[in-house]
Amino acid sequence: MDPTPTAAARRAAAIARHLAALPSAVTALQSSPCLSYAPPESTEAPPAFAPTELRALLDGHHLRDRDWLFGLMEESPLFCPRRAGGKVFVSPDYNEGKEGQREATMRRIGYLTRRGVFRGWLTEAGPEAELRKLALVECLGVYDHSLTIKLGVHFFLWGSAVKFLGTKRHHDKWLLDTENYVMKGCFAMTELGHGSNVRGIETIATYDSKTREFVINTPCESAQKYWIGGAANNATHTVVFAQLHINGRNEGVHAFIAQIRDQDESVLPNIHIADCGHKIGLNGVDNGRIWFNNIRVPRENLLNLVADVLPDGQYVSTIDDPDQRFAAFLSPLTLGRVNIAVNAVYISKVGLAIAVRYALSRRAFSITADGPETLLLDYPSHQRRLVPLLAKACMMSSAGNFMKNMYVKRTPEMSKAIHVYSSALKATLTWQNMTTLQECREACGGQGLKTENRVGIFKAEFDVQSTFEGDNNVLLQQVSKALYAELLATQKKKRPFKGLGLEHLNGPCPIIPDSLTSGILRSSKFQMDLFCLREWDLLKQFAEEVSQYLAHGESREKALMLSYQIGEDLARAFTERTILQIFLEDEMNAPAGSLKDVLGLLRSMYVMVCIDESASFLRYGYLSRDNVATARKEVMTLCREVRPHALAIVSSFGIPDAFLSPLAFDWIEANARSSESE
């Protein structure tokens, strides 16, 4: 029913009273100022230590060469410079299609070749030359993973195979042209049916003594070479890993050089190549599949440092043991693993630099009713997300430098140790990189989803690190097997442990206090004792479990396989003890002062987080529930203590501003309407 006139009049009078009061209410309101960006450098206290000193420790070597290469990329339009928030940034255009990204990668390689970046990468020898090469590859990875992998396949896989498995005739013919990118190489080891199990590959190379040639054939579909970087579009030559058949006898896996394209990049007869297709990341690399239809290569194309075939078909080798010979053929993979591991740490640093800088300029919510909004990094929960990752990145930088120095100073006697360390650290550092990138992406909120802010796209680009050049789970199994073999050797020969940092096993088993205080938890002696105790006990348990399976009639290989759970815990314990031991040595070598103090905080943070995140300390009884809880509380205390140093730590990573992202700087201006035309 319609309201009565009397009711309508009453409503009109009430509205009039409200309207009469409105002007005074409006005049009382004031416009709220928009958010403004303040650079972290303007709000944070001055650094307690010189970031350049920490950078020298973390980068370890060739700082000027790194900065030179960063500058080369910044100054070239090939590296897609763009303006955002008043600054210039460089990064690939991931909106390009697969072919566009591949073509851009090749143009960049051409530019870097002309500027002399690769000079000496294969033709100069010695630790200094190799360390410089590794430093430059780390910088290239900061720009684009596809660029790094394309170069890694060419130089570290193809080039290293020719250099370290070949002899003078191969060096003279291919090394200089490889270094100058006149010819383009790839590395045909992985097959559709066999990846980690290289010993089981099915490609066959049969020696024809009449023509003095090897006949290479793909006998079945599972033998097709798969995921071969560079094969789909550009590679002119490849190192083919195949079973060598001579006079009806299989001599095992050997490496051969085969040409697959002519200089016009046309595929040669009796070779079929197909594209592996679009990937979740790394589309600037042309991964391909290769089939060989009885192609012939000269006898001289066998990479013959380890073994050779004489013209009459006689097989000769400098290594009698087939297992040792096989291990020698896999040696080119070691450098690849070293490079992958250290590159993973560098990418973690990029993600952390972006996320920490954002957290030092982005505010959210107020703790008090009328107070200012709080910086993200001042929230304890946000500190817990990012600060431990800073500690891990620094610790793992030291481990990466240790591994690089070991590799470039290698001797034949160090081959086993290099294999164990590179396997352990490649697995651990690449997994940690993915964990770091995921946390950094989430810590950047919706902005972390934008490709231009890099963190999100890095997740897809670097995901492959967990499986190529050795599946991480398989690599950890190889570590535990190697440690088991060391134990058996010491028992059989009745000698002490020597190497792999296992000397601590020669002494008494460490004793951990029943009750832990903050002072004890931060003691480097306690930390090493705890990590050594865990490794000592797990090695003993692993050996006992394997022995039990052997006693029940299982083969040694199956016994090791069935003991994989303790084996994985052992491999992780070995790796974490190694990382701690390496960093502690760097810390002890640092002069007394504020930097040394911060290194101690980072070390303690790493140990406390390992205790908090690993079930092994509780599972095997190394720490009580109360002590694990005490360590967990210590994590938050350390977060508060490291928090004032966060900006200085990420500044010490040495990543130029242009290689970070708009989110790390004035993210308000970068998203302003006026910036849309930039």
JSON list of N, CA and C in Angstrom, two decimals, residues 5-52:
[
{"chain": "A", "resi": 5, "resn": "PRO", "atom": "N", "xyz": [-0.18, 10.52, 2.94]},
{"chain": "A", "resi": 5, "resn": "PRO", "atom": "CA", "xyz": [0.47, 11.85, 2.84]},
{"chain": "A", "resi": 5, "resn": "PRO", "atom": "C", "xyz": [1.14, 12.25, 4.13]},
{"chain": "A", "resi": 6, "resn": "THR", "atom": "N", "xyz": [0.56, 11.84, 5.26]},
{"chain": "A", "resi": 6, "resn": "THR", "atom": "CA", "xyz": [1.17, 12.23, 6.53]},
{"chain": "A", "resi": 6, "resn": "THR", "atom": "C", "xyz": [2.53, 11.55, 6.71]},
{"chain": "A", "resi": 7, "resn": "ALA", "atom": "N", "xyz": [2.57, 10.26, 6.35]},
{"chain": "A", "resi": 7, "resn": "ALA", "atom": "CA", "xyz": [3.85, 9.53, 6.45]},
{"chain": "A", "resi": 7, "resn": "ALA", "atom": "C", "xyz": [4.89, 10.11, 5.51]},
{"chain": "A", "resi": 8, "resn": "ALA", "atom": "N", "xyz": [4.45, 10.47, 4.29]},
{"chain": "A", "resi": 8, "resn": "ALA", "atom": "CA", "xyz": [5.38, 11.05, 3.32]},
{"chain": "A", "resi": 8, "resn": "ALA", "atom": "C", "xyz": [5.95, 12.36, 3.82]},
{"chain": "A", "resi": 9, "resn": "ALA", "atom": "N", "xyz": [5.14, 13.11, 4.46]},
{"chain": "A", "resi": 9, "resn": "ALA", "atom": "CA", "xyz": [5.60, 14.40, 4.98]},
{"chain": "A", "resi": 9, "resn": "ALA", "atom": "C", "xyz": [6.65, 14.20, 6.06]},
{"chain": "A", "resi": 10, "resn": "ARG", "atom": "N", "xyz": [6.38, 13.19, 6.91]},
{"chain": "A", "resi": 10, "resn": "ARG", "atom": "CA", "xyz": [7.37, 12.93, 7.98]},
{"chain": "A", "resi": 10, "resn": "ARG", "atom": "C", "xyz": [8.72, 12.52, 7.38]},
{"chain": "A", "resi": 11, "resn": "ARG", "atom": "N", "xyz": [8.69, 11.67, 6.34]},
{"chain": "A", "resi": 11, "resn": "ARG", "atom": "CA", "xyz": [9.95, 11.26, 5.70]},
{"chain": "A", "resi": 11, "resn": "ARG", "atom": "C", "xyz": [10.68, 12.44, 5.07]},
{"chain": "A", "resi": 12, "resn": "ALA", "atom": "N", "xyz": [9.94, 13.30, 4.40]},
{"chain": "A", "resi": 12, "resn": "ALA", "atom": "CA", "xyz": [10.55, 14.47, 3.76]},
{"chain": "A", "resi": 12, "resn": "ALA", "atom": "C", "xyz": [11.22, 15.36, 4.79]},
{"chain": "A", "resi": 13, "resn": "ALA", "atom": "N", "xyz": [10.60, 15.51, 5.96]},
{"chain": "A", "resi": 13, "resn": "ALA", "atom": "CA", "xyz": [11.17, 16.35, 7.00]},
{"chain": "A", "resi": 13, "resn": "ALA", "atom": "C", "xyz": [12.47, 15.74, 7.53]},
{"chain": "A", "resi": 14, "resn": "ALA", "atom": "N", "xyz": [12.49, 14.39, 7.67]},
{"chain": "A", "resi": 14, "resn": "ALA", "atom": "CA", "xyz": [13.70, 13.73, 8.17]},
{"chain": "A", "resi": 14, "resn": "ALA", "atom": "C", "xyz": [14.86, 13.88, 7.19]},
{"chain": "A", "resi": 15, "resn": "ILE", "atom": "N", "xyz": [14.56, 13.72, 5.88]},
{"chain": "A", "resi": 15, "resn": "ILE", "atom": "CA", "xyz": [15.60, 13.88, 4.87]},
{"chain": "A", "resi": 15, "resn": "ILE", "atom": "C", "xyz": [16.15, 15.30, 4.86]},
{"chain": "A", "resi": 16, "resn": "ALA", "atom": "N", "xyz": [15.24, 16.28, 5.06]},
{"chain": "A", "resi": 16, "resn": "ALA", "atom": "CA", "xyz": [15.68, 17.68, 5.08]},
{"chain": "A", "resi": 16, "resn": "ALA", "atom": "C", "xyz": [16.64, 17.93, 6.22]},
{"chain": "A", "resi": 17, "resn": "ARG", "atom": "N", "xyz": [16.34, 17.34, 7.38]},
{"chain": "A", "resi": 17, "resn": "ARG", "atom": "CA", "xyz": [17.24, 17.53, 8.53]},
{"chain": "A", "resi": 17, "resn": "ARG", "atom": "C", "xyz": [18.62, 16.95, 8.23]},
{"chain": "A", "resi": 18, "resn": "HIS", "atom": "N", "xyz": [18.67, 15.76, 7.59]},
{"chain": "A", "resi": 18, "resn": "HIS", "atom": "CA", "xyz": [19.96, 15.16, 7.23]},
{"chain": "A", "resi": 18, "resn": "HIS", "atom": "C", "xyz": [20.73, 16.04, 6.25]},
{"chain": "A", "resi": 19, "resn": "LEU", "atom": "N", "xyz": [20.02, 16.55, 5.27]},
{"chain": "A", "resi": 19, "resn": "LEU", "atom": "CA", "xyz": [20.68, 17.39, 4.27]},
{"chain": "A", "resi": 19, "resn": "LEU", "atom": "C", "xyz": [21.19, 18.67, 4.89]},
{"chain": "A", "resi": 20, "resn": "ALA", "atom": "N", "xyz": [20.46, 19.18, 5.86]},
{"chain": "A", "resi": 20, "resn": "ALA", "atom": "CA", "xyz": [20.89, 20.41, 6.52]},
{"chain": "A", "resi": 20, "resn": "ALA", "atom": "C", "xyz": [22.18, 20.19, 7.29]},
{"chain": "A", "resi": 21, "resn": "ALA", "atom": "N", "xyz": [22.35, 18.99, 7.79]},
{"chain": "A", "resi": 21, "resn": "ALA", "atom": "CA", "xyz": [23.57, 18.70, 8.57]},
{"chain": "A", "resi": 21, "resn": "ALA", "atom": "C", "xyz": [24.75, 18.31, 7.69]},
{"chain": "A", "resi": 22, "resn": "LEU", "atom": "N", "xyz": [24.52, 17.98, 6.43]},
{"chain": "A", "resi": 22, "resn": "LEU", "atom": "CA", "xyz": [25.57, 17.43, 5.56]},
{"chain": "A", "resi": 22, "resn": "LEU", "atom": "C", "xyz": [26.74, 18.36, 5.32]},
{"chain": "A", "resi": 23, "resn": "PRO", "atom": "N", "xyz": [26.56, 19.65, 5.03]},
{"chain": "A", "resi": 23, "resn": "PRO", "atom": "CA", "xyz": [27.72, 20.51, 4.71]},
{"chain": "A", "resi": 23, "resn": "PRO", "atom": "C", "xyz": [28.79, 20.50, 5.79]},
{"chain": "A", "resi": 24, "resn": "SER", "atom": "N", "xyz": [28.41, 20.58, 7.05]},
{"chain": "A", "resi": 24, "resn": "SER", "atom": "CA", "xyz": [29.42, 20.60, 8.10]},
{"chain": "A", "resi": 24, "resn": "SER", "atom": "C", "xyz": [30.18, 19.28, 8.16]},
{"chain": "A", "resi": 25, "resn": "ALA", "atom": "N", "xyz": [29.49, 18.14, 7.86]},
{"chain": "A", "resi": 25, "resn": "ALA", "atom": "CA", "xyz": [30.17, 16.85, 7.85]},
{"chain": "A", "resi": 25, "resn": "ALA", "atom": "C", "xyz": [31.16, 16.76, 6.71]},
{"chain": "A", "resi": 26, "resn": "VAL", "atom": "N", "xyz": [30.78, 17.28, 5.54]},
{"chain": "A", "resi": 26, "resn": "VAL", "atom": "CA", "xyz": [31.65, 17.24, 4.38]},
{"chain": "A", "resi": 26, "resn": "VAL", "atom": "C", "xyz": [32.90, 18.07, 4.60]},
{"chain": "A", "resi": 27, "resn": "THR", "atom": "N", "xyz": [32.73, 19.22, 5.17]},
{"chain": "A", "resi": 27, "resn": "THR", "atom": "CA", "xyz": [33.89, 20.08, 5.38]},
{"chain": "A", "resi": 27, "resn": "THR", "atom": "C", "xyz": [34.86, 19.47, 6.39]},
{"chain": "A", "resi": 28, "resn": "ALA", "atom": "N", "xyz": [34.39, 18.55, 7.22]},
{"chain": "A", "resi": 28, "resn": "ALA", "atom": "CA", "xyz": [35.28, 17.94, 8.20]},
{"chain": "A", "resi": 28, "resn": "ALA", "atom": "C", "xyz": [36.18, 16.87, 7.58]},
{"chain": "A", "resi": 29, "resn": "LEU", "atom": "N", "xyz": [35.78, 16.35, 6.39]},
{"chain": "A", "resi": 29, "resn": "LEU", "atom": "CA", "xyz": [36.58, 15.33, 5.73]},
{"chain": "A", "resi": 29, "resn": "LEU", "atom": "C", "xyz": [37.77, 15.94, 5.01]},
{"chain": "A", "resi": 30, "resn": "GLN", "atom": "N", "xyz": [38.89, 15.23, 5.01]},
{"chain": "A", "resi": 30, "resn": "GLN", "atom": "CA", "xyz": [40.07, 15.65, 4.27]},
{"chain": "A", "resi": 30, "resn": "GLN", "atom": "C", "xyz": [40.53, 14.52, 3.36]},
{"chain": "A", "resi": 31, "resn": "SER", "atom": "N", "xyz": [41.07, 14.86, 2.22]},
{"chain": "A", "resi": 31, "resn": "SER", "atom": "CA", "xyz": [41.53, 13.83, 1.29]},
{"chain": "A", "resi": 31, "resn": "SER", "atom": "C", "xyz": [42.73, 13.09, 1.88]},
{"chain": "A", "resi": 32, "resn": "SER", "atom": "N", "xyz": [42.73, 11.78, 1.66]},
{"chain": "A", "resi": 32, "resn": "SER", "atom": "CA", "xyz": [43.83, 10.96, 2.16]},
{"chain": "A", "resi": 32, "resn": "SER", "atom": "C", "xyz": [44.96, 10.95, 1.14]},
{"chain": "A", "resi": 33, "resn": "PRO", "atom": "N", "xyz": [46.18, 11.18, 1.58]},
{"chain": "A", "resi": 33, "resn": "PRO", "atom": "CA", "xyz": [47.29, 11.20, 0.62]},
{"chain": "A", "resi": 33, "resn": "PRO", "atom": "C", "xyz": [47.54, 9.80, 0.05]},
{"chain": "A", "resi": 34, "resn": "CYS", "atom": "N", "xyz": [47.94, 9.73, -1.23]},
{"chain": "A", "resi": 34, "resn": "CYS", "atom": "CA", "xyz": [48.27, 8.45, -1.84]},
{"chain": "A", "resi": 34, "resn": "CYS", "atom": "C", "xyz": [49.56, 7.90, -1.23]},
{"chain": "A", "resi": 35, "resn": "LEU", "atom": "N", "xyz": [49.74, 6.60, -1.38]},
{"chain": "A", "resi": 35, "resn": "LEU", "atom": "CA", "xyz": [50.98, 5.99, -0.94]},
{"chain": "A", "resi": 35, "resn": "LEU", "atom": "C", "xyz": [52.15, 6.55, -1.75]},
{"chain": "A", "resi": 36, "resn": "SER", "atom": "N", "xyz": [53.26, 6.66, -1.13]},
{"chain": "A", "resi": 36, "resn": "SER", "atom": "CA", "xyz": [54.46, 7.11, -1.83]},
{"chain": "A", "resi": 36, "resn": "SER", "atom": "C", "xyz": [55.57, 6.09, -1.61]},
{"chain": "A", "resi": 37, "resn": "TYR", "atom": "N", "xyz": [56.41, 5.94, -2.61]},
{"chain": "A", "resi": 37, "resn": "TYR", "atom": "CA", "xyz": [57.51, 4.99, -2.53]},
{"chain": "A", "resi": 37, "resn": "TYR", "atom": "C", "xyz": [58.71, 5.64, -1.86]},
{"chain": "A", "resi": 38, "resn": "ALA", "atom": "N", "xyz": [59.32, 4.92, -0.95]},
{"chain": "A", "resi": 38, "resn": "ALA", "atom": "CA", "xyz": [60.56, 5.37, -0.32]},
{"chain": "A", "resi": 38, "resn": "ALA", "atom": "C", "xyz": [61.61, 4.30, -0.55]},
{"chain": "A", "resi": 39, "resn": "PRO", "atom": "N", "xyz": [62.71, 4.62, -1.21]},
{"chain": "A", "resi": 39, "resn": "PRO", "atom": "CA", "xyz": [63.76, 3.60, -1.43]},
{"chain": "A", "resi": 39, "resn": "PRO", "atom": "C", "xyz": [64.24, 3.04, -0.10]},
{"chain": "A", "resi": 40, "resn": "PRO", "atom": "N", "xyz": [64.46, 1.74, -0.03]},
{"chain": "A", "resi": 40, "resn": "PRO", "atom": "CA", "xyz": [64.95, 1.15, 1.22]},
{"chain": "A", "resi": 40, "resn": "PRO", "atom": "C", "xyz": [66.22, 1.83, 1.73]},
{"chain": "A", "resi": 41, "resn": "GLU", "atom": "N", "xyz": [67.07, 2.29, 0.81]},
{"chain": "A", "resi": 41, "resn": "GLU", "atom": "CA", "xyz": [68.31, 2.96, 1.22]},
{"chain": "A", "resi": 41, "resn": "GLU", "atom": "C", "xyz": [68.03, 4.21, 2.04]},
{"chain": "A", "resi": 42, "resn": "SER", "atom": "N", "xyz": [66.85, 4.82, 1.85]},
{"chain": "A", "resi": 42, "resn": "SER", "atom": "CA", "xyz": [66.53, 6.05, 2.57]},
{"chain": "A", "resi": 42, "resn": "SER", "atom": "C", "xyz": [65.88, 5.80, 3.92]},
{"chain": "A", "resi": 43, "resn": "THR", "atom": "N", "xyz": [65.42, 4.59, 4.15]},
{"chain": "A", "resi": 43, "resn": "THR", "atom": "CA", "xyz": [64.71, 4.30, 5.40]},
{"chain": "A", "resi": 43, "resn": "THR", "atom": "C", "xyz": [65.47, 3.33, 6.30]},
{"chain": "A", "resi": 44, "resn": "GLU", "atom": "N", "xyz": [66.36, 2.52, 5.72]},
{"chain": "A", "resi": 44, "resn": "GLU", "atom": "CA", "xyz": [67.11, 1.57, 6.52]},
{"chain": "A", "resi": 44, "resn": "GLU", "atom": "C", "xyz": [68.35, 2.22, 7.13]},
{"chain": "A", "resi": 45, "resn": "ALA", "atom": "N", "xyz": [68.78, 1.71, 8.25]},
{"chain": "A", "resi": 45, "resn": "ALA", "atom": "CA", "xyz": [70.00, 2.21, 8.88]},
{"chain": "A", "resi": 45, "resn": "ALA", "atom": "C", "xyz": [71.20, 1.90, 7.98]},
{"chain": "A", "resi": 46, "resn": "PRO", "atom": "N", "xyz": [72.26, 2.69, 8.08]},
{"chain": "A", "resi": 46, "resn": "PRO", "atom": "CA", "xyz": [73.46, 2.40, 7.27]},
{"chain": "A", "resi": 46, "resn": "PRO", "atom": "C", "xyz": [73.96, 0.98, 7.56]},
{"chain": "A", "resi": 47, "resn": "PRO", "atom": "N", "xyz": [74.52, 0.32, 6.56]},
{"chain": "A", "resi": 47, "resn": "PRO", "atom": "CA", "xyz": [74.97, -1.07, 6.77]},
{"chain": "A", "resi": 47, "resn": "PRO", "atom": "C", "xyz": [76.05, -1.16, 7.82]},
{"chain": "A", "resi": 48, "resn": "ALA", "atom": "N", "xyz": [75.99, -2.22, 8.60]},
{"chain": "A", "resi": 48, "resn": "ALA", "atom": "CA", "xyz": [76.98, -2.43, 9.65]},
{"chain": "A", "resi": 48, "resn": "ALA", "atom": "C", "xyz": [78.29, -2.94, 9.08]},
{"chain": "A", "resi": 49, "resn": "PHE", "atom": "N", "xyz": [78.25, -3.43, 7.85]},
{"chain": "A", "resi": 49, "resn": "PHE", "atom": "CA", "xyz": [79.46, -3.93, 7.20]},
{"chain": "A", "resi": 49, "resn": "PHE", "atom": "C", "xyz": [79.43, -3.46, 5.75]},
{"chain": "A", "resi": 50, "resn": "ALA", "atom": "N", "xyz": [80.57, -3.54, 5.09]},
{"chain": "A", "resi": 50, "resn": "ALA", "atom": "CA", "xyz": [80.64, -3.12, 3.69]},
{"chain": "A", "resi": 50, "resn": "ALA", "atom": "C", "xyz": [80.10, -4.23, 2.80]},
{"chain": "A", "resi": 51, "resn": "PRO", "atom": "N", "xyz": [79.00, -3.98, 2.07]},
{"chain": "A", "resi": 51, "resn": "PRO", "atom": "CA", "xyz": [78.47, -5.02, 1.18]},
{"chain": "A", "resi": 51, "resn": "PRO", "atom": "C", "xyz": [79.50, -5.51, 0.16]},
{"chain": "A", "resi": 52, "resn": "THR", "atom": "N", "xyz": [80.45, -4.66, -0.22]},
{"chain": "A", "resi": 52, "resn": "THR", "atom": "CA", "xyz": [81.47, -5.09, -1.18]},
{"chain": "A", "resi": 52, "resn": "THR", "atom": "C", "xyz": [82.33, -6.21, -0.59]}
]
